Amino acid sequence: MKLTEKDFMDAIKKMAERKQFGKMVIYLTACHSGSMFKSLPNNIKVYAVTSAAPDAVCYGSNFDKKRNVYLSDEFSESWMKHCNSVNLSETTLEAQFRDMKEHTKSSKIQQYGDLTLLQEKLICFQGTSSLPPAARPPAARPPAARPPDSNWCSIC
């Protein structure tokens, strides 16, 4: 069974209608990954970053000569390096995208959806593991405790 853009967008729109999330960020790496977000609405609080445009490929990195295979792709590597090098409570999605675009040389990364989320801090979507314990925000409330129309984040 394959996932089509229509099925994926229908699922995201249905989740938004049901208020199953306040804000959502999606990272997708695959050749032609941008094709999955061509019709992502810009008004449902969903932001997506892809490793390639709808008509483009993405590129591997860290070639293992012994196994004759790439162990990673440059988009994922750029994302992981960025996340491990910044303070998630101070860095915005916009800063992350700019950094990844600068350090992803061959793949043409793209962004889709609600660009008003670019000013959100990464910690609202990616957790707290890169912060020292004393700098971490209070633990998030369990989902059942949040109002269904909430756009809540522990520091946003």
mmCIF file of C-alpha atoms in Angstrom:
data_model
loop_
_atom_site.group_PDB
_atom_site.id
_atom_site.type_symbol
_atom_site.label_atom_id
_atom_site.label_comp_id
_atom_site.label_asym_id
_atom_site.label_seq_id
_atom_site.Cartn_x
_atom_site.Cartn_y
_atom_site.Cartn_z
ATOM 1 C CA MET A 1 0.000 0.000 0.000
ATOM 2 C CA LYS A 2 1.363 3.425 -0.862
ATOM 3 C CA LEU A 3 0.661 6.721 0.846
ATOM 4 C CA THR A 4 -0.524 9.367 -1.589
ATOM 5 C CA GLU A 5 -0.350 13.112 -1.087
ATOM 6 C CA LYS A 6 -4.149 13.254 -1.065
ATOM 7 C CA ASP A 7 -4.453 10.618 1.677
ATOM 8 C CA PHE A 8 -1.731 12.317 3.736
ATOM 9 C CA MET A 9 -3.271 15.785 3.373
ATOM 10 C CA ASP A 10 -6.763 14.418 4.132
ATOM 11 C CA ALA A 11 -5.426 12.859 7.347
ATOM 12 C CA ILE A 12 -3.671 16.079 8.426
ATOM 13 C CA LYS A 13 -6.752 18.196 7.638
ATOM 14 C CA LYS A 14 -9.005 15.792 9.547
ATOM 15 C CA MET A 15 -6.664 15.912 12.557
ATOM 16 C CA ALA A 16 -6.745 19.733 12.398
ATOM 17 C CA GLU A 17 -10.554 19.780 12.218
ATOM 18 C CA ARG A 18 -10.741 17.455 15.227
ATOM 19 C CA LYS A 19 -8.241 19.679 17.079
ATOM 20 C CA GLN A 20 -5.930 16.709 17.658
ATOM 21 C CA PHE A 21 -2.933 19.053 17.793
ATOM 22 C CA GLY A 22 -2.261 22.695 18.478
ATOM 23 C CA LYS A 23 0.664 23.070 16.083
ATOM 24 C CA MET A 24 2.554 20.459 14.078
ATOM 25 C CA VAL A 25 5.967 20.320 12.412
ATOM 26 C CA ILE A 26 6.805 17.545 9.954
ATOM 27 C CA TYR A 27 10.266 16.692 8.598
ATOM 28 C CA LEU A 28 10.303 14.322 5.601
ATOM 29 C CA THR A 29 13.310 13.020 3.769
ATOM 30 C CA ALA A 30 12.956 11.133 0.496
ATOM 31 C CA CYS A 31 13.472 11.849 -3.159
ATOM 32 C CA HIS A 32 10.579 14.009 -4.397
ATOM 33 C CA SER A 33 9.422 14.476 -0.763
ATOM 34 C CA GLY A 34 8.084 17.937 -1.550
ATOM 35 C CA SER A 35 5.371 16.276 -3.623
ATOM 36 C CA MET A 36 3.686 15.186 -0.383
ATOM 37 C CA PHE A 37 3.071 18.798 0.712
ATOM 38 C CA LYS A 38 2.142 20.669 -2.470
ATOM 39 C CA SER A 39 -1.410 21.164 -1.188
ATOM 40 C CA LEU A 40 -0.647 21.653 2.518
ATOM 41 C CA PRO A 41 -2.913 24.506 3.684
ATOM 42 C CA ASN A 42 -1.165 27.531 5.186
ATOM 43 C CA ASN A 43 -3.871 28.138 7.795
ATOM 44 C CA ILE A 44 -4.025 24.968 9.925
ATOM 45 C CA LYS A 45 -0.877 25.445 12.034
ATOM 46 C CA VAL A 46 1.161 22.777 10.180
ATOM 47 C CA TYR A 47 4.680 23.478 8.915
ATOM 48 C CA ALA A 48 6.683 20.962 6.871
ATOM 49 C CA VAL A 49 10.309 20.751 5.794
ATOM 50 C CA THR A 50 11.374 18.315 3.087
ATOM 51 C CA SER A 51 14.713 17.123 1.797
ATOM 52 C CA ALA A 52 13.741 17.689 -1.832
ATOM 53 C CA ALA A 53 11.425 19.628 -4.102
ATOM 54 C CA PRO A 54 8.515 17.725 -5.678
ATOM 55 C CA ASP A 55 10.558 17.031 -8.810
ATOM 56 C CA ALA A 56 14.008 16.590 -7.241
ATOM 57 C CA VAL A 57 16.073 13.887 -5.600
ATOM 58 C CA CYS A 58 17.852 14.064 -2.254
ATOM 59 C CA TYR A 59 21.399 12.914 -1.702
ATOM 60 C CA GLY A 60 23.115 10.433 0.556
ATOM 61 C CA SER A 61 26.050 11.109 2.832
ATOM 62 C CA ASN A 62 28.617 9.101 4.764
ATOM 63 C CA PHE A 63 29.377 6.469 2.164
ATOM 64 C CA ASP A 64 30.530 3.165 3.673
ATOM 65 C CA LYS A 65 32.990 1.616 1.203
ATOM 66 C CA LYS A 66 32.958 -1.742 2.978
ATOM 67 C CA ARG A 67 29.180 -2.109 2.683
ATOM 68 C CA ASN A 68 28.897 -0.050 -0.526
ATOM 69 C CA VAL A 69 26.046 2.028 0.882
ATOM 70 C CA TYR A 70 25.297 5.527 2.132
ATOM 71 C CA LEU A 71 24.662 5.441 5.867
ATOM 72 C CA SER A 72 22.669 8.663 5.968
ATOM 73 C CA ASP A 73 21.370 11.451 3.806
ATOM 74 C CA GLU A 74 22.623 15.013 3.905
ATOM 75 C CA PHE A 75 19.257 16.464 4.975
ATOM 76 C CA SER A 76 18.958 14.196 8.025
ATOM 77 C CA GLU A 77 22.597 14.709 8.894
ATOM 78 C CA SER A 78 22.195 18.487 8.666
ATOM 79 C CA TRP A 79 19.041 18.344 10.839
ATOM 80 C CA MET A 80 20.686 16.170 13.514
ATOM 81 C CA LYS A 81 23.862 18.262 13.631
ATOM 82 C CA HIS A 82 21.825 21.433 13.955
ATOM 83 C CA CYS A 83 19.611 20.052 16.737
ATOM 84 C CA ASN A 84 22.652 18.874 18.684
ATOM 85 C CA SER A 85 24.451 22.210 18.374
ATOM 86 C CA VAL A 86 21.801 24.731 19.451
ATOM 87 C CA ASN A 87 19.723 25.575 22.474
ATOM 88 C CA LEU A 88 16.239 24.403 21.506
ATOM 89 C CA SER A 89 14.601 26.991 23.761
ATOM 90 C CA GLU A 90 16.329 29.869 21.938
ATOM 91 C CA THR A 91 16.413 28.713 18.302
ATOM 92 C CA THR A 92 13.467 29.238 15.958
ATOM 93 C CA LEU A 93 12.208 27.040 13.141
ATOM 94 C CA GLU A 94 13.278 29.822 10.777
ATOM 95 C CA ALA A 95 16.861 29.789 12.067
ATOM 96 C CA GLN A 96 16.920 26.010 11.776
ATOM 97 C CA PHE A 97 15.668 26.105 8.186
ATOM 98 C CA ARG A 98 18.267 28.737 7.202
ATOM 99 C CA ASP A 99 21.059 26.707 8.832
ATOM 100 C CA MET A 100 19.951 23.457 7.230
ATOM 101 C CA LYS A 101 19.615 25.101 3.823
ATOM 102 C CA GLU A 102 23.147 26.483 4.154
ATOM 103 C CA HIS A 103 24.640 23.131 5.192
ATOM 104 C CA THR A 104 22.661 20.902 2.842
ATOM 105 C CA LYS A 105 24.687 21.328 -0.340
ATOM 106 C CA SER A 106 23.190 18.969 -2.927
ATOM 107 C CA SER A 107 19.616 18.357 -1.812
ATOM 108 C CA LYS A 108 17.259 21.289 -2.325
ATOM 109 C CA ILE A 109 15.321 21.459 0.933
ATOM 110 C CA GLN A 110 11.883 23.060 0.901
ATOM 111 C CA GLN A 111 9.344 24.413 3.377
ATOM 112 C CA TYR A 112 5.549 24.254 3.149
ATOM 113 C CA GLY A 113 2.434 25.147 5.065
ATOM 114 C CA ASP A 114 1.962 27.729 7.800
ATOM 115 C CA LEU A 115 5.038 29.952 7.680
ATOM 116 C CA THR A 116 3.805 31.951 10.678
ATOM 117 C CA LEU A 117 5.207 29.064 12.735
ATOM 118 C CA LEU A 118 8.741 30.028 11.682
ATOM 119 C CA GLN A 119 9.076 32.206 14.783
ATOM 120 C CA GLU A 120 8.285 29.282 17.122
ATOM 121 C CA LYS A 121 11.120 27.878 19.209
ATOM 122 C CA LEU A 122 12.300 24.366 18.415
ATOM 123 C CA ILE A 123 11.675 23.254 21.986
ATOM 124 C CA CYS A 124 7.926 23.509 21.326
ATOM 125 C CA PHE A 125 8.257 20.609 18.892
ATOM 126 C CA GLN A 126 11.476 18.732 19.611
ATOM 127 C CA GLY A 127 11.753 18.234 23.341
ATOM 128 C CA THR A 128 14.293 19.308 25.900
ATOM 129 C CA SER A 129 17.160 16.829 25.745
ATOM 130 C CA SER A 130 19.782 19.354 24.600
ATOM 131 C CA LEU A 131 19.222 21.642 27.572
ATOM 132 C CA PRO A 132 20.996 21.175 30.885
ATOM 133 C CA PRO A 133 18.506 20.067 33.586
ATOM 134 C CA ALA A 134 18.461 23.477 35.305
ATOM 135 C CA ALA A 135 17.484 25.225 32.043
ATOM 136 C CA ARG A 136 14.666 22.868 31.063
ATOM 137 C CA PRO A 137 11.124 24.215 31.182
ATOM 138 C CA PRO A 138 8.590 22.520 33.444
ATOM 139 C CA ALA A 139 7.311 19.186 32.192
ATOM 140 C CA ALA A 140 4.494 19.455 29.694
ATOM 141 C CA ARG A 141 0.978 18.895 30.880
ATOM 142 C CA PRO A 142 -0.529 15.594 29.732
ATOM 143 C CA PRO A 143 -2.658 15.929 26.577
ATOM 144 C CA ALA A 144 -5.908 15.262 28.476
ATOM 145 C CA ALA A 145 -5.273 18.348 30.627
ATOM 146 C CA ARG A 146 -5.045 20.678 27.623
ATOM 147 C CA PRO A 147 -8.121 22.425 26.278
ATOM 148 C CA PRO A 148 -8.975 21.029 22.819
ATOM 149 C CA ASP A 149 -8.513 24.426 21.131
ATOM 150 C CA SER A 150 -5.170 25.079 22.802
ATOM 151 C CA ASN A 151 -2.005 26.037 20.950
ATOM 152 C CA TRP A 152 -0.138 25.356 24.163
ATOM 153 C CA CYS A 153 3.565 24.871 24.505
ATOM 154 C CA SER A 154 5.416 24.897 27.784
ATOM 155 C CA ILE A 155 7.347 28.084 26.945
ATOM 156 C CA CYS A 156 5.532 29.548 23.924
#
